[in-house]
Amino acid sequence: MTSETPVTRRVLVAKPRGYCAGVDRAVQTVEKALELYGAPIYVRKQIVHNTHVVKTLEERGAIFVDETEEVPEGAIVVFSAHGVAPVVHEEAGRRSLKTIDATCPLVTKVHNEAKRFAAADYDILLIGHEGHEEVEGTAGEAPAHIQLVDGLDGVGSVKVRDPERVVWLSQTTLSVDETTETVTRLRERFPNLIDPPSDDICYATQNRQVAVKEIAQEAQLVIVVGSTNSSNSKRLVEVAKDAGADASYLVDNASFIQDEWLEGVTTVGVTSGASVPEELVEGVLARLAEHGFADVQEVESVPESVRFALPHELRRSLRTNTH
């Protein structure tokens, strides 16, 4: 009588994963503002798209609002990592709000590109998701020149004044492959379409997609930790499936994992979106360990070392406080 060899259940954890430099900077901005000025600190929109992060900051005294008109006159307001349109800055000025701009520098780069091409009277095709805060902020820089192209379905309806003066820009958190395909379709219509001076999809979004592709080739199931309103997290689910995983799910935390997902699975891939703190990934690994997935291997695809300085408004206050 032969005994069956026990099945080895393993977890492949993608690296890089989780916080990008822009998110780390934005979360630190709210934390430092609370330390410097005390509660409450108002934040327009979610500082980053993660429910756990927002709840944690609320517990410390941050108040999240949808619009600046909800902030009491003269109070401090932080603008989220996704950026805001110029009209938001103007409204904050009218209400005498003290603003701290936590817009990710890579989003600011896209805003600056939009202003420059609009000033040169180009038609700007902004590839992105309708209603996303980042898209609204970028489009607000030059609404008369910018039209949204929401993926492949939006290509056919694009109308431009001069096919020789058209440029594309993009939301920073898109699928690299899908955006490339959209640009290819746009170029079929407008052969002289100009590319942005440098890649608009941020380094962290690209790196996390590269990493999830690598683990998805070996994993039957890929679990992406992230909130449902996080664009880059949702893209990771899609990229994992396209790269070979049988199934991929987005979970806010370990409690969202369903036991039936793990039936018959020997290799699980785990990653997290760019606005997800590492403690949520650790919770998922603990949950998987309870189901026998004790062999955890980290798979590093791309080394990351990017850091961003805090917003200048905070740096000024920090310098004043230390002298």
Short mmCIF file of C-alpha atoms in Angstrom, two decimals:
data_model
loop_
_atom_site.label_atom_id
_atom_site.label_comp_id
_atom_site.label_asym_id
_atom_site.label_seq_id
_atom_site.Cartn_x
_atom_site.Cartn_y
_atom_site.Cartn_z
CA MET A 1 0.00 0.00 0.00
CA THR A 2 1.51 3.33 -1.08
CA SER A 3 0.92 6.58 0.71
CA GLU A 4 0.07 9.59 -1.38
CA THR A 5 2.70 12.33 -1.62
CA PRO A 6 1.34 15.42 0.12
CA VAL A 7 0.57 18.28 -2.25
CA THR A 8 2.80 21.32 -1.79
CA ARG A 9 0.74 24.45 -1.68
CA ARG A 10 2.74 27.59 -2.38
CA VAL A 11 2.28 31.33 -2.71
CA LEU A 12 4.17 33.51 -5.18
CA VAL A 13 4.23 37.10 -3.95
CA ALA A 14 4.92 39.74 -6.57
CA LYS A 15 7.57 42.37 -6.01
CA PRO A 16 7.16 45.27 -6.51
CA ARG A 17 3.66 45.56 -5.08
CA GLY A 18 1.77 47.98 -2.86
CA TYR A 19 2.61 51.61 -2.17
CA CYS A 20 4.18 53.59 -4.97
CA ALA A 21 6.16 56.77 -4.31
CA GLY A 22 3.18 59.01 -5.12
CA VAL A 23 0.84 57.20 -2.71
CA ASP A 24 3.47 57.08 0.04
CA ARG A 25 3.96 60.84 -0.36
CA ALA A 26 0.20 61.55 -0.30
CA VAL A 27 -0.48 59.46 2.83
CA GLN A 28 2.53 60.98 4.59
CA THR A 29 1.24 64.42 3.62
CA VAL A 30 -2.00 63.91 5.56
CA GLU A 31 -0.17 62.31 8.51
CA LYS A 32 2.35 65.18 8.72
CA ALA A 33 -0.40 67.80 8.36
CA LEU A 34 -2.26 66.23 11.30
CA GLU A 35 0.96 66.27 13.36
CA LEU A 36 1.79 69.88 12.46
CA TYR A 37 -1.60 71.55 12.55
CA GLY A 38 -3.78 69.14 14.56
CA ALA A 39 -7.19 67.74 13.67
CA PRO A 40 -9.28 68.26 11.75
CA ILE A 41 -7.47 68.29 8.40
CA TYR A 42 -9.82 68.26 5.43
CA VAL A 43 -9.03 66.15 2.37
CA ARG A 44 -10.78 66.65 -0.97
CA LYS A 45 -11.80 63.19 -2.29
CA GLN A 46 -10.06 60.05 -1.06
CA ILE A 47 -6.36 60.85 -0.61
CA VAL A 48 -5.66 57.52 -2.37
CA HIS A 49 -8.10 54.89 -3.56
CA ASN A 50 -7.97 52.50 -0.62
CA THR A 51 -10.73 52.11 1.97
CA HIS A 52 -8.37 50.92 4.74
CA VAL A 53 -6.05 53.92 4.33
CA VAL A 54 -8.97 56.36 4.31
CA LYS A 55 -10.53 54.79 7.43
CA THR A 56 -7.18 54.87 9.28
CA LEU A 57 -6.67 58.56 8.49
CA GLU A 58 -10.27 59.35 9.48
CA GLU A 59 -9.59 57.78 12.89
CA ARG A 60 -6.65 60.17 13.28
CA GLY A 61 -8.72 63.25 12.48
CA ALA A 62 -8.84 63.60 8.70
CA ILE A 63 -12.22 64.60 7.25
CA PHE A 64 -12.82 63.55 3.65
CA VAL A 65 -15.11 65.68 1.52
CA ASP A 66 -16.23 65.51 -2.11
CA GLU A 67 -15.88 69.22 -2.88
CA THR A 68 -14.01 72.22 -1.49
CA GLU A 69 -17.33 73.98 -0.73
CA GLU A 70 -17.78 71.49 2.12
CA VAL A 71 -14.59 72.74 3.82
CA PRO A 72 -15.10 75.57 6.37
CA GLU A 73 -13.65 78.90 5.21
CA GLY A 74 -10.04 79.39 6.26
CA ALA A 75 -9.47 75.70 7.07
CA ILE A 76 -6.66 73.47 5.77
CA VAL A 77 -7.45 71.20 2.82
CA VAL A 78 -5.25 68.57 1.19
CA PHE A 79 -5.73 67.79 -2.50
CA SER A 80 -5.50 64.06 -3.28
CA ALA A 81 -2.78 62.23 -5.18
CA HIS A 82 -4.99 62.14 -8.28
CA GLY A 83 -4.75 65.88 -8.90
CA VAL A 84 -7.37 68.60 -9.36
CA ALA A 85 -8.45 70.97 -12.10
CA PRO A 86 -7.47 74.68 -11.92
CA VAL A 87 -11.07 75.61 -11.01
CA VAL A 88 -10.64 73.69 -7.74
CA HIS A 89 -7.59 75.78 -6.83
CA GLU A 90 -9.56 78.93 -7.72
CA GLU A 91 -12.48 77.91 -5.52
CA ALA A 92 -10.14 77.15 -2.63
CA GLY A 93 -8.66 80.63 -3.04
CA ARG A 94 -12.10 82.24 -2.92
CA ARG A 95 -12.84 80.39 0.33
CA SER A 96 -9.47 81.41 1.83
CA LEU A 97 -8.53 77.77 2.32
CA LYS A 98 -4.97 76.85 3.18
CA THR A 99 -4.15 74.24 0.52
CA ILE A 100 -1.61 71.43 0.56
CA ASP A 101 -1.30 69.83 -2.86
CA ALA A 102 -0.49 66.11 -2.61
CA THR A 103 -0.90 65.52 -6.36
CA CYS A 104 1.51 62.81 -7.49
CA PRO A 105 4.41 64.45 -9.40
CA LEU A 106 3.79 62.02 -12.28
CA VAL A 107 0.20 63.26 -12.56
CA THR A 108 1.47 66.86 -12.43
CA LYS A 109 3.73 65.98 -15.38
CA VAL A 110 0.65 65.01 -17.43
CA HIS A 111 -1.09 68.26 -16.40
CA ASN A 112 1.92 70.23 -17.60
CA GLU A 113 1.94 68.36 -20.92
CA ALA A 114 -1.76 69.15 -21.38
CA LYS A 115 -1.16 72.87 -20.75
CA ARG A 116 1.80 72.98 -23.13
CA PHE A 117 0.03 71.23 -26.02
CA ALA A 118 -3.14 73.27 -25.48
CA ALA A 119 -1.08 76.48 -25.59
CA ALA A 120 0.30 75.28 -28.95
CA ASP A 121 -3.31 74.73 -30.10
CA TYR A 122 -3.19 70.94 -30.46
CA ASP A 123 -6.19 68.65 -30.10
CA ILE A 124 -5.39 66.41 -27.10
CA LEU A 125 -6.77 62.87 -26.93
CA LEU A 126 -6.74 61.85 -23.27
CA ILE A 127 -6.87 58.06 -22.89
CA GLY A 128 -8.52 57.20 -19.58
CA HIS A 129 -11.64 56.19 -17.69
CA GLU A 130 -14.61 58.52 -17.64
CA GLY A 131 -15.34 59.87 -14.18
CA HIS A 132 -11.94 59.03 -12.72
CA GLU A 133 -10.63 61.90 -10.58
CA GLU A 134 -7.28 61.98 -12.35
CA VAL A 135 -8.96 62.32 -15.75
CA GLU A 136 -11.20 65.12 -14.48
CA GLY A 137 -8.20 66.99 -13.13
CA THR A 138 -6.15 66.67 -16.32
CA ALA A 139 -9.08 67.52 -18.60
CA GLY A 140 -9.75 70.59 -16.48
CA GLU A 141 -6.38 72.06 -17.49
CA ALA A 142 -7.59 72.66 -21.05
CA PRO A 143 -11.23 71.59 -21.51
CA ALA A 144 -11.51 73.24 -24.93
CA HIS A 145 -8.63 71.17 -26.31
CA ILE A 146 -9.05 67.81 -24.54
CA GLN A 147 -11.40 64.96 -25.40
CA LEU A 148 -11.56 61.69 -23.51
CA VAL A 149 -10.90 58.39 -25.25
CA ASP A 150 -12.20 55.68 -22.92
CA GLY A 151 -10.37 52.67 -24.36
CA LEU A 152 -10.83 51.04 -27.74
CA ASP A 153 -14.58 51.75 -27.82
CA GLY A 154 -13.91 55.47 -27.75
CA VAL A 155 -11.62 55.60 -30.78
CA GLY A 156 -14.32 55.71 -33.47
CA SER A 157 -16.07 58.80 -32.12
CA VAL A 158 -12.99 61.04 -31.94
CA LYS A 159 -13.25 64.23 -33.97
CA VAL A 160 -10.32 66.63 -34.45
CA ARG A 161 -9.92 69.99 -36.13
CA ASP A 162 -6.61 69.22 -37.86
CA PRO A 163 -5.33 65.62 -38.17
CA GLU A 164 -1.79 67.02 -38.39
CA ARG A 165 -1.99 68.59 -34.93
CA VAL A 166 -3.13 65.79 -32.62
CA VAL A 167 -1.36 64.44 -29.52
CA TRP A 168 -2.33 61.69 -27.08
CA LEU A 169 -1.86 61.69 -23.30
CA SER A 170 -3.06 59.14 -20.77
CA GLN A 171 -4.23 58.52 -17.25
CA THR A 172 -1.23 57.23 -15.26
CA THR A 173 -2.88 54.03 -13.95
CA LEU A 174 -3.99 52.26 -17.13
CA SER A 175 -3.12 48.84 -18.51
CA VAL A 176 0.05 49.28 -20.57
CA ASP A 177 -1.02 46.70 -23.17
CA GLU A 178 -4.54 48.09 -23.54
CA THR A 179 -3.25 51.66 -23.88
CA THR A 180 -0.76 50.57 -26.55
CA GLU A 181 -3.62 48.96 -28.46
CA THR A 182 -5.75 52.12 -28.16
CA VAL A 183 -2.89 54.28 -29.44
CA THR A 184 -2.38 51.90 -32.37
CA ARG A 185 -6.07 52.27 -33.32
CA LEU A 186 -5.88 56.06 -32.96
CA ARG A 187 -2.81 56.14 -35.19
CA GLU A 188 -4.69 54.21 -37.88
CA ARG A 189 -7.11 57.16 -37.95
CA PHE A 190 -4.49 59.86 -37.40
CA PRO A 191 -1.13 58.69 -38.83
CA ASN A 192 0.71 61.79 -37.56
CA LEU A 193 -0.52 61.40 -33.97
CA ILE A 194 2.15 62.74 -31.62
CA ASP A 195 3.31 60.76 -28.57
CA PRO A 196 3.77 62.44 -25.17
CA PRO A 197 7.40 63.52 -24.51
CA SER A 198 7.73 60.67 -21.99
CA ASP A 199 5.54 57.76 -20.95
CA ASP A 200 2.41 58.90 -19.09
CA ILE A 201 1.60 55.54 -17.50
CA CYS A 202 3.53 55.72 -14.25
CA TYR A 203 6.57 53.57 -13.50
CA ALA A 204 4.80 51.88 -10.56
CA THR A 205 1.74 50.90 -12.60
CA GLN A 206 3.98 49.41 -15.29
CA ASN A 207 6.24 47.61 -12.79
CA ARG A 208 3.31 46.04 -10.94
CA GLN A 209 1.85 44.81 -14.22
CA VAL A 210 5.21 43.29 -15.23
CA ALA A 211 5.45 41.57 -11.83
CA VAL A 212 1.91 40.16 -11.90
CA LYS A 213 2.48 38.81 -15.43
CA GLU A 214 5.46 36.85 -14.13
CA ILE A 215 3.64 35.18 -11.23
CA ALA A 216 0.44 34.62 -13.27
CA GLN A 217 2.32 32.28 -15.61
CA GLU A 218 2.76 29.81 -12.73
CA ALA A 219 -0.28 30.51 -10.56
CA GLN A 220 -3.76 29.04 -11.09
CA LEU A 221 -5.22 31.81 -8.94
CA VAL A 222 -4.02 35.40 -8.50
CA ILE A 223 -5.34 37.48 -5.59
CA VAL A 224 -4.96 41.23 -6.02
CA VAL A 225 -5.32 43.25 -2.83
CA GLY A 226 -6.96 46.59 -3.55
CA SER A 227 -10.20 48.55 -3.40
CA THR A 228 -12.82 48.46 -6.13
CA ASN A 229 -12.37 52.16 -6.97
CA SER A 230 -8.63 51.69 -7.55
CA SER A 231 -7.97 51.79 -11.29
CA ASN A 232 -4.47 50.31 -11.11
CA SER A 233 -5.67 47.46 -8.84
CA LYS A 234 -8.47 46.52 -11.25
CA ARG A 235 -5.99 46.54 -14.13
CA LEU A 236 -3.81 44.02 -12.23
CA VAL A 237 -6.74 41.57 -12.14
CA GLU A 238 -7.16 41.89 -15.91
CA VAL A 239 -3.42 41.60 -16.60
CA ALA A 240 -3.19 38.45 -14.43
CA LYS A 241 -5.96 36.73 -16.40
CA ASP A 242 -4.46 37.78 -19.73
CA ALA A 243 -1.06 36.45 -18.62
CA GLY A 244 -2.33 32.93 -17.92
CA ALA A 245 -3.95 32.72 -14.48
CA ASP A 246 -7.12 30.58 -14.46
CA ALA A 247 -8.76 33.06 -12.11
CA SER A 248 -7.98 36.41 -10.53
CA TYR A 249 -9.91 38.31 -7.87
CA LEU A 250 -9.74 41.76 -6.30
CA VAL A 251 -10.06 41.75 -2.50
CA ASP A 252 -10.07 44.68 -0.10
CA ASN A 253 -8.57 42.46 2.61
CA ALA A 254 -8.25 38.80 3.68
CA SER A 255 -11.88 38.54 4.80
CA PHE A 256 -13.01 38.79 1.15
CA ILE A 257 -11.25 35.54 0.16
CA GLN A 258 -13.72 32.72 -0.50
CA ASP A 259 -12.73 29.16 0.40
CA GLU A 260 -14.00 27.76 -2.90
CA TRP A 261 -11.45 29.85 -4.81
CA LEU A 262 -8.72 27.69 -3.26
CA GLU A 263 -10.22 24.29 -4.10
CA GLY A 264 -7.84 22.28 -6.29
CA VAL A 265 -5.31 25.13 -6.37
CA THR A 266 -1.65 24.45 -5.58
CA THR A 267 -0.10 27.82 -6.50
CA VAL A 268 -1.59 31.19 -5.58
CA GLY A 269 -0.14 34.48 -6.78
CA VAL A 270 -0.53 37.53 -4.56
CA THR A 271 0.03 41.17 -5.38
CA SER A 272 -1.41 44.53 -4.37
CA GLY A 273 -2.31 47.81 -5.99
CA ALA A 274 -0.22 50.94 -5.66
CA SER A 275 -2.36 52.38 -2.83
CA VAL A 276 -2.37 49.28 -0.60
CA PRO A 277 -0.44 49.11 2.70
CA GLU A 278 1.66 45.99 3.23
CA GLU A 279 -0.27 44.94 6.36
CA LEU A 280 -3.24 44.00 4.13
CA VAL A 281 -1.00 41.71 2.06
CA GLU A 282 0.30 40.13 5.27
CA GLY A 283 -3.31 39.46 6.28
CA VAL A 284 -3.94 37.66 2.99
CA LEU A 285 -0.79 35.53 3.43
CA ALA A 286 -1.93 34.61 6.96
CA ARG A 287 -5.33 33.57 5.62
CA LEU A 288 -3.71 31.45 2.90
CA ALA A 289 -1.40 29.83 5.47
CA GLU A 290 -4.50 28.67 7.37
CA HIS A 291 -5.44 26.77 4.21
CA GLY A 292 -2.05 25.08 3.92
CA PHE A 293 -0.31 27.59 1.70
CA ALA A 294 2.75 27.87 3.91
CA ASP A 295 5.48 27.95 1.26
CA VAL A 296 5.78 31.68 0.43
CA GLN A 297 8.20 32.84 -2.25
CA GLU A 298 8.75 36.46 -3.25
CA VAL A 299 9.30 36.97 -6.98
CA GLU A 300 11.08 40.22 -7.78
CA SER A 301 10.65 41.38 -11.37
CA VAL A 302 11.81 45.00 -11.30
CA PRO A 303 13.80 46.78 -8.57
CA GLU A 304 12.18 50.02 -7.39
CA SER A 305 13.83 52.93 -5.58
CA VAL A 306 11.76 56.02 -6.49
CA ARG A 307 11.02 58.51 -3.71
CA PHE A 308 9.23 61.87 -3.86
CA ALA A 309 9.72 64.85 -1.54
CA LEU A 310 6.75 66.06 0.49
CA PRO A 311 4.73 69.00 -0.93
CA HIS A 312 6.55 72.34 -0.60
CA GLU A 313 3.80 73.76 1.65
CA LEU A 314 4.60 71.07 4.25
CA ARG A 315 8.36 71.27 3.84
CA ARG A 316 8.17 74.99 4.64
CA SER A 317 6.18 74.35 7.82
CA LEU A 318 8.47 71.50 8.88
CA ARG A 319 11.54 73.74 8.47
CA THR A 320 9.86 76.50 10.52
CA ASN A 321 8.97 74.03 13.29
CA THR A 322 12.52 72.68 13.60
CA HIS A 323 14.15 76.09 14.06
#
